[in-house]
mmCIF file of N, CA and C in Angstrom:
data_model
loop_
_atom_site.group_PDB
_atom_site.id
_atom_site.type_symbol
_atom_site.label_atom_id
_atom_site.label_comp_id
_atom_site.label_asym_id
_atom_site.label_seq_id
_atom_site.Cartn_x
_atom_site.Cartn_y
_atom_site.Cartn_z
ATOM 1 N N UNK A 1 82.036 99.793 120.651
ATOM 2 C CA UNK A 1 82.767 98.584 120.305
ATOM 3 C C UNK A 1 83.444 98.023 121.548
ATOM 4 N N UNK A 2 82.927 96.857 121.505
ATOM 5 C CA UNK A 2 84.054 96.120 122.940
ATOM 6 C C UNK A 2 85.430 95.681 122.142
ATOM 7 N N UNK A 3 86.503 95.558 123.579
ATOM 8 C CA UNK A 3 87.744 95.219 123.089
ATOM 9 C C UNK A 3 87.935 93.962 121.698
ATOM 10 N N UNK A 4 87.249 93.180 122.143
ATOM 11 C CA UNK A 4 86.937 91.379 121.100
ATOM 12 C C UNK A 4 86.840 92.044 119.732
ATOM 13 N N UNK A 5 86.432 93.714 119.572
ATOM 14 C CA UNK A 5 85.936 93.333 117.968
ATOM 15 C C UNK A 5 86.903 94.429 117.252
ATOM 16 N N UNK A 6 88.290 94.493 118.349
ATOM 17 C CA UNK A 6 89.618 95.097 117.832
ATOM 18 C C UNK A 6 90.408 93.930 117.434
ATOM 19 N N UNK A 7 90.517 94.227 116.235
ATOM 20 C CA UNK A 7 92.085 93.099 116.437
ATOM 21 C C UNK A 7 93.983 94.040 116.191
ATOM 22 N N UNK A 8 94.670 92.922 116.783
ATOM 23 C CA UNK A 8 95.950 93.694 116.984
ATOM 24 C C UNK A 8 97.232 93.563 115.861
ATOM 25 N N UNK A 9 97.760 94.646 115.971
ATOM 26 C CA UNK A 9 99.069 94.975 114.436
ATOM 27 C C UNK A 9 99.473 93.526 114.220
ATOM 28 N N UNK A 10 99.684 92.936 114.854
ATOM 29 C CA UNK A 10 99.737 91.443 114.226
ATOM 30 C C UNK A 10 98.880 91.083 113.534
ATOM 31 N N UNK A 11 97.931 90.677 114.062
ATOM 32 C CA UNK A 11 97.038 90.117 113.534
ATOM 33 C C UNK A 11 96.189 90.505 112.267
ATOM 34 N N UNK A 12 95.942 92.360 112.293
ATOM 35 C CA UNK A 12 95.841 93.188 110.850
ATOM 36 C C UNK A 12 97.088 92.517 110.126
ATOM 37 N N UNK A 13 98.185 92.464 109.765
ATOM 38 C CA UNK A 13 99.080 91.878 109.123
ATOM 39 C C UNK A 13 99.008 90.905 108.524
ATOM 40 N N UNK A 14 98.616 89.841 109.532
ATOM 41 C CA UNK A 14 97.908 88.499 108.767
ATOM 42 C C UNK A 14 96.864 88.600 108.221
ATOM 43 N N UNK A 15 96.161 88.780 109.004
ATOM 44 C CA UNK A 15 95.013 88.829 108.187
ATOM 45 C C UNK A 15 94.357 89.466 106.837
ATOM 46 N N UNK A 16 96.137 90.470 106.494
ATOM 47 C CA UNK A 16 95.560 91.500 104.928
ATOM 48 C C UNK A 16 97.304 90.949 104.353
ATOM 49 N N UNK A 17 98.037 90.050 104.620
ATOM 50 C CA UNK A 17 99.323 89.399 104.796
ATOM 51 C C UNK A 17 99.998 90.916 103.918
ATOM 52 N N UNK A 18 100.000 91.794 105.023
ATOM 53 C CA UNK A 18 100.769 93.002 104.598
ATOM 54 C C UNK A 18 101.946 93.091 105.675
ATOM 55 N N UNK A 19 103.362 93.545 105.539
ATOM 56 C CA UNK A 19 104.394 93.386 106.246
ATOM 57 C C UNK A 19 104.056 94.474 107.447
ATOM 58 N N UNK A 20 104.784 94.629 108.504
ATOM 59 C CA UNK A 20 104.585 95.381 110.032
ATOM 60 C C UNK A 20 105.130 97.094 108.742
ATOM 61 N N UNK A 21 105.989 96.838 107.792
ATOM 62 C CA UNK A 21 106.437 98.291 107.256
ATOM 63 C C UNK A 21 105.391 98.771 107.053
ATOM 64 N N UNK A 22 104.505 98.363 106.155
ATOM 65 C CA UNK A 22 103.589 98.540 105.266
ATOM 66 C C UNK A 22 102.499 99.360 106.522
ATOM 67 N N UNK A 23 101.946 98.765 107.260
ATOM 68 C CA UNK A 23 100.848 98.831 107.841
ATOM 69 C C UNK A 23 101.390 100.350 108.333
ATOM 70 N N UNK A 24 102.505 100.129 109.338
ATOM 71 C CA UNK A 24 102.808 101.759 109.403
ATOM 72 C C UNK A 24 103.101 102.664 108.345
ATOM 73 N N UNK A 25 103.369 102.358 107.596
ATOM 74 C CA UNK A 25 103.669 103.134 106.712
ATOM 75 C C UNK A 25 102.126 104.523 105.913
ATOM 76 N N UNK A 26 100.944 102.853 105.827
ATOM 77 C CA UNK A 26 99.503 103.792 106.565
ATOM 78 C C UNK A 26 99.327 104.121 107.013
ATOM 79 N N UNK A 27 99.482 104.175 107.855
ATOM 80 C CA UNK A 27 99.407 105.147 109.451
ATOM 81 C C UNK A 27 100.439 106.356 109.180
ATOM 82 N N UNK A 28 101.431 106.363 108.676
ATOM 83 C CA UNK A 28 102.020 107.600 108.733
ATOM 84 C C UNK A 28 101.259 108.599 107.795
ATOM 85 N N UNK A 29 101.142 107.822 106.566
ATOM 86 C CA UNK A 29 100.849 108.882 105.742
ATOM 87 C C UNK A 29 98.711 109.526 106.417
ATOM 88 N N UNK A 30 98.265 108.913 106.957
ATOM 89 C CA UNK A 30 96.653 109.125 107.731
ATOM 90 C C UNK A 30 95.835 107.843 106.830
ATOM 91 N N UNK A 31 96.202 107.295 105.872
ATOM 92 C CA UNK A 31 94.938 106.468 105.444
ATOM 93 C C UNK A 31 94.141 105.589 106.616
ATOM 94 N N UNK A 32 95.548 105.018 107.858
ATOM 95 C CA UNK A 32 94.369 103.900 108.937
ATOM 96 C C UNK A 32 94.672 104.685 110.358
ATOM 97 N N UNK A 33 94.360 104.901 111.398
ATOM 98 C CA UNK A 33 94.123 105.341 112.438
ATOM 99 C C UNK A 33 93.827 104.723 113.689
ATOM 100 N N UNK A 34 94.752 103.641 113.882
ATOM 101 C CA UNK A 34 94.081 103.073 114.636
ATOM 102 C C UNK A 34 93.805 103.401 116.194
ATOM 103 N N UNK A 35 93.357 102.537 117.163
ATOM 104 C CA UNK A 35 93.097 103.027 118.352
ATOM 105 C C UNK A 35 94.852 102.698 119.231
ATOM 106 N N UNK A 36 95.361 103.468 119.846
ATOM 107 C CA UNK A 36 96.579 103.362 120.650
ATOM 108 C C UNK A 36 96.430 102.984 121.946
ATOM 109 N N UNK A 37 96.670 102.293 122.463
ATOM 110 C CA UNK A 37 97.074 101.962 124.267
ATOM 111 C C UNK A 37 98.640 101.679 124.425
ATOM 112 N N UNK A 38 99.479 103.026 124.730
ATOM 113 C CA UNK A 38 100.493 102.530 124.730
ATOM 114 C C UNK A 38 101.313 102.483 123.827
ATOM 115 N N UNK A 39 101.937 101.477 123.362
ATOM 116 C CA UNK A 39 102.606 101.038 122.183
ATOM 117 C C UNK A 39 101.937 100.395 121.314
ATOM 118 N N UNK A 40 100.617 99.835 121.977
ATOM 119 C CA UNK A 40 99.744 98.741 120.946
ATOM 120 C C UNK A 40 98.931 99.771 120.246
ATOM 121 N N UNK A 41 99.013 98.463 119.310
ATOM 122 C CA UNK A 41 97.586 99.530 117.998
ATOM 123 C C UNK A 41 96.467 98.444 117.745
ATOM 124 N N UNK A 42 95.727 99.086 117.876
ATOM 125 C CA UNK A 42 94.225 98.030 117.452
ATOM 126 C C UNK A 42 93.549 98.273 116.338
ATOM 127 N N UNK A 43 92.922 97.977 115.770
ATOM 128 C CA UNK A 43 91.834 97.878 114.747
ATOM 129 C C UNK A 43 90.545 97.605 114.889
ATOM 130 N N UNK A 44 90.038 98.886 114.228
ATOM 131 C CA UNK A 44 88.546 98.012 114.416
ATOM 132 C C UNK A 44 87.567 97.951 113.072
ATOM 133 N N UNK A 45 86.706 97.870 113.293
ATOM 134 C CA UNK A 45 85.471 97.469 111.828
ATOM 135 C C UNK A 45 86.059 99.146 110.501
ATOM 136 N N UNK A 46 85.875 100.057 111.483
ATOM 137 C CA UNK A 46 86.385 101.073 110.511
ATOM 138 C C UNK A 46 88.001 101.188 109.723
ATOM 139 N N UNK A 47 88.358 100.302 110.544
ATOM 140 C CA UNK A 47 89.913 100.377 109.854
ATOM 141 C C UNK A 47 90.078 99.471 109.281
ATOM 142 N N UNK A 48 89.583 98.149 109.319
ATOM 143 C CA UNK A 48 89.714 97.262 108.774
ATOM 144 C C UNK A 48 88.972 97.486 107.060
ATOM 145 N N UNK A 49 88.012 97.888 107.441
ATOM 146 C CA UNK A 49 87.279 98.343 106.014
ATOM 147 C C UNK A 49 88.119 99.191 105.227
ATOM 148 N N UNK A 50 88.646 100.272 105.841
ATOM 149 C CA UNK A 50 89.611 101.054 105.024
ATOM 150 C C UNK A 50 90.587 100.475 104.356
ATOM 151 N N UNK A 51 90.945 99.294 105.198
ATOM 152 C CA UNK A 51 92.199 98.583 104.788
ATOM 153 C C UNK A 51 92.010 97.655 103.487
ATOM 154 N N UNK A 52 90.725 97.352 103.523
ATOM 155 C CA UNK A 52 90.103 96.412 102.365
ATOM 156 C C UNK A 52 90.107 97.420 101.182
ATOM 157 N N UNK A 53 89.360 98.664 101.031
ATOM 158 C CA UNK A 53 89.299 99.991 100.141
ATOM 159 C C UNK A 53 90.916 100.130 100.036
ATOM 160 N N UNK A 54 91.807 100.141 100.616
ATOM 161 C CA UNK A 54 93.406 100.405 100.506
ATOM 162 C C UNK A 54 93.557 99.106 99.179
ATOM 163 N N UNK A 55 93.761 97.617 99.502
ATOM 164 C CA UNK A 55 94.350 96.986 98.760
ATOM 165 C C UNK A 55 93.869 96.920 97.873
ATOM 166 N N UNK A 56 92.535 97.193 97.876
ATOM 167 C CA UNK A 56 91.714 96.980 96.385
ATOM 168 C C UNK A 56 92.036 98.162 95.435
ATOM 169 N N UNK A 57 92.035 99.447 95.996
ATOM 170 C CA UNK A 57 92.493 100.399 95.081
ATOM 171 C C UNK A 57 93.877 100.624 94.562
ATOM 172 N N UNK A 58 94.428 99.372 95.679
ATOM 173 C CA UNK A 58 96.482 99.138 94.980
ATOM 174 C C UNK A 58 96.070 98.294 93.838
ATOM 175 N N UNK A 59 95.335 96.954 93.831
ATOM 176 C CA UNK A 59 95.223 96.510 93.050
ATOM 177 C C UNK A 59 94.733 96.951 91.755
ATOM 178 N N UNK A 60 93.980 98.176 91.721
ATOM 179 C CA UNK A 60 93.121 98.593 90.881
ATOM 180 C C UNK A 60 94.529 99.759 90.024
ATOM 181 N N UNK A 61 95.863 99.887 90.787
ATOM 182 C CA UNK A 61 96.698 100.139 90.420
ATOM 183 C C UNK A 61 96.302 102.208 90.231
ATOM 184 N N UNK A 62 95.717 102.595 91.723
ATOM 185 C CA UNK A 62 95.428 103.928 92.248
ATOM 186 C C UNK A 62 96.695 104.532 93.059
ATOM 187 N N UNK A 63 97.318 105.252 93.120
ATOM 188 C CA UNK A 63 98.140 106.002 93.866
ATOM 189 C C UNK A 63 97.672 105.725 95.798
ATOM 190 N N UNK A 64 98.567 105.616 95.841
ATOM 191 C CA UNK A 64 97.789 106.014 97.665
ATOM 192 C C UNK A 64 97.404 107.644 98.156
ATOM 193 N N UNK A 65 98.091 108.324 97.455
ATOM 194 C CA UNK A 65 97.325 109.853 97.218
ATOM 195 C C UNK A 65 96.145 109.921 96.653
ATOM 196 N N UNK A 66 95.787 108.723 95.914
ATOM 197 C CA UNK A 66 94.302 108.867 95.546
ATOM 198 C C UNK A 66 93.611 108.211 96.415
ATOM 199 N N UNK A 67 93.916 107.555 96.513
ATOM 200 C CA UNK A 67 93.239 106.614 97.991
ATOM 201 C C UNK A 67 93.381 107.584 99.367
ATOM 202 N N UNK A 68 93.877 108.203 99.585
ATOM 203 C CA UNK A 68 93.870 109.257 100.761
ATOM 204 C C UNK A 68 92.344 110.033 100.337
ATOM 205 N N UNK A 69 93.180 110.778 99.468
ATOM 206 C CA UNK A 69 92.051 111.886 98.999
ATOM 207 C C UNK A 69 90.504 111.116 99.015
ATOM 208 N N UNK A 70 90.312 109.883 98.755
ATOM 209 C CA UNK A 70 89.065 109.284 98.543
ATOM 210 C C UNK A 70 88.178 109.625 99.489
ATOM 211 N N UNK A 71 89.388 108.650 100.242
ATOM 212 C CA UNK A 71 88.766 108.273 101.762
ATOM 213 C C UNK A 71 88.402 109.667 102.498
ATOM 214 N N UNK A 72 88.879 111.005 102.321
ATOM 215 C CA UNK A 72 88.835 112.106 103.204
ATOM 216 C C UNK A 72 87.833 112.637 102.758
ATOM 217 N N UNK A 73 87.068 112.625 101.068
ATOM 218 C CA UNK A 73 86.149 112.900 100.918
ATOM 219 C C UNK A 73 84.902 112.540 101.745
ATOM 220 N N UNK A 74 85.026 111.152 102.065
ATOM 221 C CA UNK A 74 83.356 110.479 102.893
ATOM 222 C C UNK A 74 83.375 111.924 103.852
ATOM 223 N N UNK A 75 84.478 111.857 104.941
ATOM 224 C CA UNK A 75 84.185 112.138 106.266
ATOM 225 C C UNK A 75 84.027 113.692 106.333
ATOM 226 N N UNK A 76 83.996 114.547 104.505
ATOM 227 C CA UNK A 76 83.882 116.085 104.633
ATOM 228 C C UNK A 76 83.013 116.037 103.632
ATOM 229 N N UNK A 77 82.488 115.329 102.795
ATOM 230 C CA UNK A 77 81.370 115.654 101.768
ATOM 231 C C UNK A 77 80.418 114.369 101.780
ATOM 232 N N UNK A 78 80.777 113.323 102.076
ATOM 233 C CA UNK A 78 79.465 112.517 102.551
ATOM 234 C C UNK A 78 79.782 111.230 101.065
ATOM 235 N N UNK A 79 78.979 110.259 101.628
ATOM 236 C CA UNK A 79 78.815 109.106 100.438
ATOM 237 C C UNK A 79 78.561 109.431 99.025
ATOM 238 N N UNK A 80 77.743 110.840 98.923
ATOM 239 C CA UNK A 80 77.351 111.224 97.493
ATOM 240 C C UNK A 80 78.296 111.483 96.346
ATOM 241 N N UNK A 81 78.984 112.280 97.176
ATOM 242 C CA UNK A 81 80.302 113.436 96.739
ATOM 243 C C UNK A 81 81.250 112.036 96.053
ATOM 244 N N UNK A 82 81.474 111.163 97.539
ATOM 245 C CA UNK A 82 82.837 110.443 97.540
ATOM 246 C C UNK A 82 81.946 108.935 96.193
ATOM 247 N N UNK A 83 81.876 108.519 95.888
ATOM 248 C CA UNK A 83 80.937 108.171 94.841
ATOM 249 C C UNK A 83 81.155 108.816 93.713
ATOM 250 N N UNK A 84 80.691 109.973 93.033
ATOM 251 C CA UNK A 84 80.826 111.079 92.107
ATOM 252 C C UNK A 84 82.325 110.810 91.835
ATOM 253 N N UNK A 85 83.154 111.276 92.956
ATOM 254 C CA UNK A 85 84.446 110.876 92.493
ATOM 255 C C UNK A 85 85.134 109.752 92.208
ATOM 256 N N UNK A 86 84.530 108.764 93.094
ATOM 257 C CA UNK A 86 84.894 107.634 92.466
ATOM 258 C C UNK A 86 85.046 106.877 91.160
ATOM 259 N N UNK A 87 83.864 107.606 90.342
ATOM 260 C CA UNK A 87 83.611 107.613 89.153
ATOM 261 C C UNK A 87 84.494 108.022 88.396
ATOM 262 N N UNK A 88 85.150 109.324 88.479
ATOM 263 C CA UNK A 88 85.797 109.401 87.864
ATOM 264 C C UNK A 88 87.307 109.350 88.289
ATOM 265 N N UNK A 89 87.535 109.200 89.085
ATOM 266 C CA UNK A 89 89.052 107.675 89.460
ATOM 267 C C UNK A 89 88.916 106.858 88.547
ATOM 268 N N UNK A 90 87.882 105.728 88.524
ATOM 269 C CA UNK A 90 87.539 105.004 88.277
ATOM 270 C C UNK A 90 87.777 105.033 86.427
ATOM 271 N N UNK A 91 87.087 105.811 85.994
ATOM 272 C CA UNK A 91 87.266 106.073 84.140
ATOM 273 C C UNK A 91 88.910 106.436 83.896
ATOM 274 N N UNK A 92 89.162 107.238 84.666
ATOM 275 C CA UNK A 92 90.831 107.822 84.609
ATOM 276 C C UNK A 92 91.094 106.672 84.788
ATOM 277 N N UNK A 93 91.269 105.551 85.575
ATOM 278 C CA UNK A 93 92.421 104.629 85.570
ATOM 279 C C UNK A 93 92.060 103.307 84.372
ATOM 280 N N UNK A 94 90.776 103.237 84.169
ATOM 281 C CA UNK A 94 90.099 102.837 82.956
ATOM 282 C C UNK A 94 91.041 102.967 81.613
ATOM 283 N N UNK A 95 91.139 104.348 81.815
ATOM 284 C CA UNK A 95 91.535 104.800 80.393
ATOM 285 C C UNK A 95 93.416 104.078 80.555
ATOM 286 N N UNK A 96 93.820 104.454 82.166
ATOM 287 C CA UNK A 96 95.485 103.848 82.104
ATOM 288 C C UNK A 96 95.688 102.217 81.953
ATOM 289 N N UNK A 97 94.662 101.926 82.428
ATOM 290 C CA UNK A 97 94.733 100.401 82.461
ATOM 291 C C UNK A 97 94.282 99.420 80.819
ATOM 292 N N UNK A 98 93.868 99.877 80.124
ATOM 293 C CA UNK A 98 93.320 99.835 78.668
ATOM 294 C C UNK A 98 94.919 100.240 77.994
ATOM 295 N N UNK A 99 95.179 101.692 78.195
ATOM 296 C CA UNK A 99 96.517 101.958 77.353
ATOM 297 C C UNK A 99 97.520 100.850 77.504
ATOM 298 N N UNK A 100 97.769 100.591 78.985
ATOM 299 C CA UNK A 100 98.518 99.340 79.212
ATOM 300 C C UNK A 100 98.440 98.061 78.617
ATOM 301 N N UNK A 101 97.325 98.033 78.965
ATOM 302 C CA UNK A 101 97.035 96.373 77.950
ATOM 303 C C UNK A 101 97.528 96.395 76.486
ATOM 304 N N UNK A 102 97.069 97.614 75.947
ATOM 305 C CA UNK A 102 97.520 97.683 74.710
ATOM 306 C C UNK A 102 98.981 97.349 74.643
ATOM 307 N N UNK A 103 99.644 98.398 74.806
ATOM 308 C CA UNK A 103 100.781 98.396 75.223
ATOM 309 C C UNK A 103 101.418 96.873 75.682
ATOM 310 N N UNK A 104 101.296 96.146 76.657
ATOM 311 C CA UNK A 104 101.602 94.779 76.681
ATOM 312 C C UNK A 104 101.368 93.776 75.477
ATOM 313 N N UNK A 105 99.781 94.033 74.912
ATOM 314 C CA UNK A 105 99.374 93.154 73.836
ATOM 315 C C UNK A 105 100.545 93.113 72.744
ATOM 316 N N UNK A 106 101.040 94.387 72.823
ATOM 317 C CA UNK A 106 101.673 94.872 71.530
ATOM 318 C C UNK A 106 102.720 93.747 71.651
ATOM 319 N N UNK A 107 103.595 94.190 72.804
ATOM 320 C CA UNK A 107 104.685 94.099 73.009
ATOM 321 C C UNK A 107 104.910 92.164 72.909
ATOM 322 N N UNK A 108 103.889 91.161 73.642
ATOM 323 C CA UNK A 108 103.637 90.110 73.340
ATOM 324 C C UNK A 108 103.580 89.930 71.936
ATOM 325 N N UNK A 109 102.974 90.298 70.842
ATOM 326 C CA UNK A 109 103.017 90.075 69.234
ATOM 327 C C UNK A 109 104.014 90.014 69.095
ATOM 328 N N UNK A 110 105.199 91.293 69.553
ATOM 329 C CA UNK A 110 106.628 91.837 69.016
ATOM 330 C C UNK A 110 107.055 90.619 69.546
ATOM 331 N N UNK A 111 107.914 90.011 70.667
ATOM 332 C CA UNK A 111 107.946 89.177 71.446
ATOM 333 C C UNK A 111 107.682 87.386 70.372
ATOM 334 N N UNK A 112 106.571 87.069 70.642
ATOM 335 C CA UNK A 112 106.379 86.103 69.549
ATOM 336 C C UNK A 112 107.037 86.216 68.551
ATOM 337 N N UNK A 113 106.602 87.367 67.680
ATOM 338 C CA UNK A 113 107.154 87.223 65.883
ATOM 339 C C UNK A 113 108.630 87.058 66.191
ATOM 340 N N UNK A 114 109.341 87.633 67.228
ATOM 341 C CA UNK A 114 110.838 87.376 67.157
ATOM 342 C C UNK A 114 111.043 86.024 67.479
ATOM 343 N N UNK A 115 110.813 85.503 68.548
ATOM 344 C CA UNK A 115 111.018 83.975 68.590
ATOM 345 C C UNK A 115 110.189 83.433 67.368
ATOM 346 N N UNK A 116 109.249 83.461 66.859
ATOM 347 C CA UNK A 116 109.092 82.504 65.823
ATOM 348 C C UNK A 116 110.158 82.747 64.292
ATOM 349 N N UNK A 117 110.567 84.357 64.555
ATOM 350 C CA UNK A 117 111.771 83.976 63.571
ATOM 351 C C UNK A 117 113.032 83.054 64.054
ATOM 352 N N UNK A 118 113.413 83.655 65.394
ATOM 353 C CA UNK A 118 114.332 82.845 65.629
ATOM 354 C C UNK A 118 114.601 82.059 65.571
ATOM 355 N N UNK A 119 113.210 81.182 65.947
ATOM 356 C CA UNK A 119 113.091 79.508 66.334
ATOM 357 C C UNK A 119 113.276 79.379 64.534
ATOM 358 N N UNK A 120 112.999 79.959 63.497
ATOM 359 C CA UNK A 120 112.952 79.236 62.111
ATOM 360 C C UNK A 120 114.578 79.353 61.681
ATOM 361 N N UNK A 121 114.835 80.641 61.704
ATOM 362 C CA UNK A 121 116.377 80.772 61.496
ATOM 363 C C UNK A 121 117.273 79.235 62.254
ATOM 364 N N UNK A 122 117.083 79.072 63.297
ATOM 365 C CA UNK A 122 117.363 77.917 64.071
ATOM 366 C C UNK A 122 117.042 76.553 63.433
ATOM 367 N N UNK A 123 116.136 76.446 62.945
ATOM 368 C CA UNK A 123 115.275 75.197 61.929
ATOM 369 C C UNK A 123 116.436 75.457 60.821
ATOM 370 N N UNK A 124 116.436 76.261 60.252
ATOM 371 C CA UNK A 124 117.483 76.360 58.924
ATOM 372 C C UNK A 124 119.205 75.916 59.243
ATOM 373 N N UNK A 125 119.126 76.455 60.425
ATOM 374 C CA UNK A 125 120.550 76.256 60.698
ATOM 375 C C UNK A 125 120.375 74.764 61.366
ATOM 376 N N UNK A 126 119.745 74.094 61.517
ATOM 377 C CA UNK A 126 120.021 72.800 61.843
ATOM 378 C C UNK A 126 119.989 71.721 61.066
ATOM 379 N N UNK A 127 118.654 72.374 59.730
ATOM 380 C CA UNK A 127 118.727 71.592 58.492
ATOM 381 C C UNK A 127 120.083 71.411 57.962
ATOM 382 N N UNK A 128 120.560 72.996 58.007
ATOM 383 C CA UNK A 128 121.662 73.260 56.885
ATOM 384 C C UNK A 128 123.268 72.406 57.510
ATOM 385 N N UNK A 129 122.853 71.885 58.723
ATOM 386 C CA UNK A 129 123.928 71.493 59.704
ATOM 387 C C UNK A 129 124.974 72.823 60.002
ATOM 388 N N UNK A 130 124.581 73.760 59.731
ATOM 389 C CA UNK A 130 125.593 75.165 60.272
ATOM 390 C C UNK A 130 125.409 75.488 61.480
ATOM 391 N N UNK A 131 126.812 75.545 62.014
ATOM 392 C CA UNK A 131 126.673 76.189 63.333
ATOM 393 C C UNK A 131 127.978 77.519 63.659
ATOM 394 N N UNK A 132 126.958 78.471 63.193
ATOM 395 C CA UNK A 132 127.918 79.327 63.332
ATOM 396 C C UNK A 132 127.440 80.402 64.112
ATOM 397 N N UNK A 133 128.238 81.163 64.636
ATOM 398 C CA UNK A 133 128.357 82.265 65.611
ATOM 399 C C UNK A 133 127.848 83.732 65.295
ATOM 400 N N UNK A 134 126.737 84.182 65.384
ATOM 401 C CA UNK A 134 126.046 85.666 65.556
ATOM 402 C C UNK A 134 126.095 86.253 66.666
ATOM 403 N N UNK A 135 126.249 87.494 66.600
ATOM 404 C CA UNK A 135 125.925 88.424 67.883
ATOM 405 C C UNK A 135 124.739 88.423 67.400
#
C-alpha cells in the first residue's frame, strides 16, 4: 500500500462521522489497528473495512465483545469458521431484536388506548363544560 491509500484520524472520523473518543476507544479495546508514525495514526483498506463491520454490527445492536470476538475469528479460523458464527450472532440477535419489537408494539397499543381514553374523558369534560382538577 502506498501512503495515498491511508487516510488520517481525522479524516477516519469524518468519513464514519464517529467522534476522535470513539475511534480510540477502538483501538484500545484491539477492534482497529492502525498504522503509527509517531503520534499519527493512519488507516488503511483493512481498517477501514473493519470499521464499516464495527458500525454495522452497532447498528445491528451486537456488543463490541461480539464484534471483537468476530473479527478475531477470520485471522485464527479463516472465512468459513467466522461465517458459521456469524450465523449464529446473527439468529441470537434475531431472536433479541423480534422480542423488542414486540415489546415496543405492545407498549405503543398501551400508549394509544390511554390517550384515546384521555382524549374522550377530555371530550366529556368539555361537553359537560367541567373543569375540574385530577391527579
Amino acid at each position: 500500500m502506498t501512503d495515498s491509500d491511508f487516510i488520517s484520524f481525522k479524516d477516519m472520523c469524518t468519513k464514519f462521522d464517529v467522534t476522535p473518543r470513539t475511534l480510540r476507544y477502538y483501538e484500545y479495546i484491539e477492534l482497529l489497528s492502525p498504522r503509527k508514525e509517531g503520534r499519527s495514526r493512519f488507516y488503511g483498506a483493512r481498517e477501514i473495512a473493519r470499521m464499516k463491520l464495527i458500525l454495522r454490527g452497532r447498528r445491528f445492536g451486537f456488543s463490541l465483545e461480539d464484534i471483537r470476538q468476530w473479527l478475531l475469528i477470520y485471522g485464527e479460523k479463516g472465512t468459513q469458521e467466522q461465517y458459521r458464527v456469524w450465523i449464529d450472532l446473527a439468529n441470537r440477535q434475531l431472536e433479541v431484536l423480534t422480542q423488542q419489537r414486540d415489546e415496543i408494539e405492545t407498549a405503543i397499543g398501551d400508549l394509544r388506548a390511554l390517550r384515546d381514553e384521555t382524549s374522550a374523558i377530555l371530550s366529556r369534560m368539555d361537553e359537560g363544560g367541567e373543569n375540574t382538577k385530577s391527579a
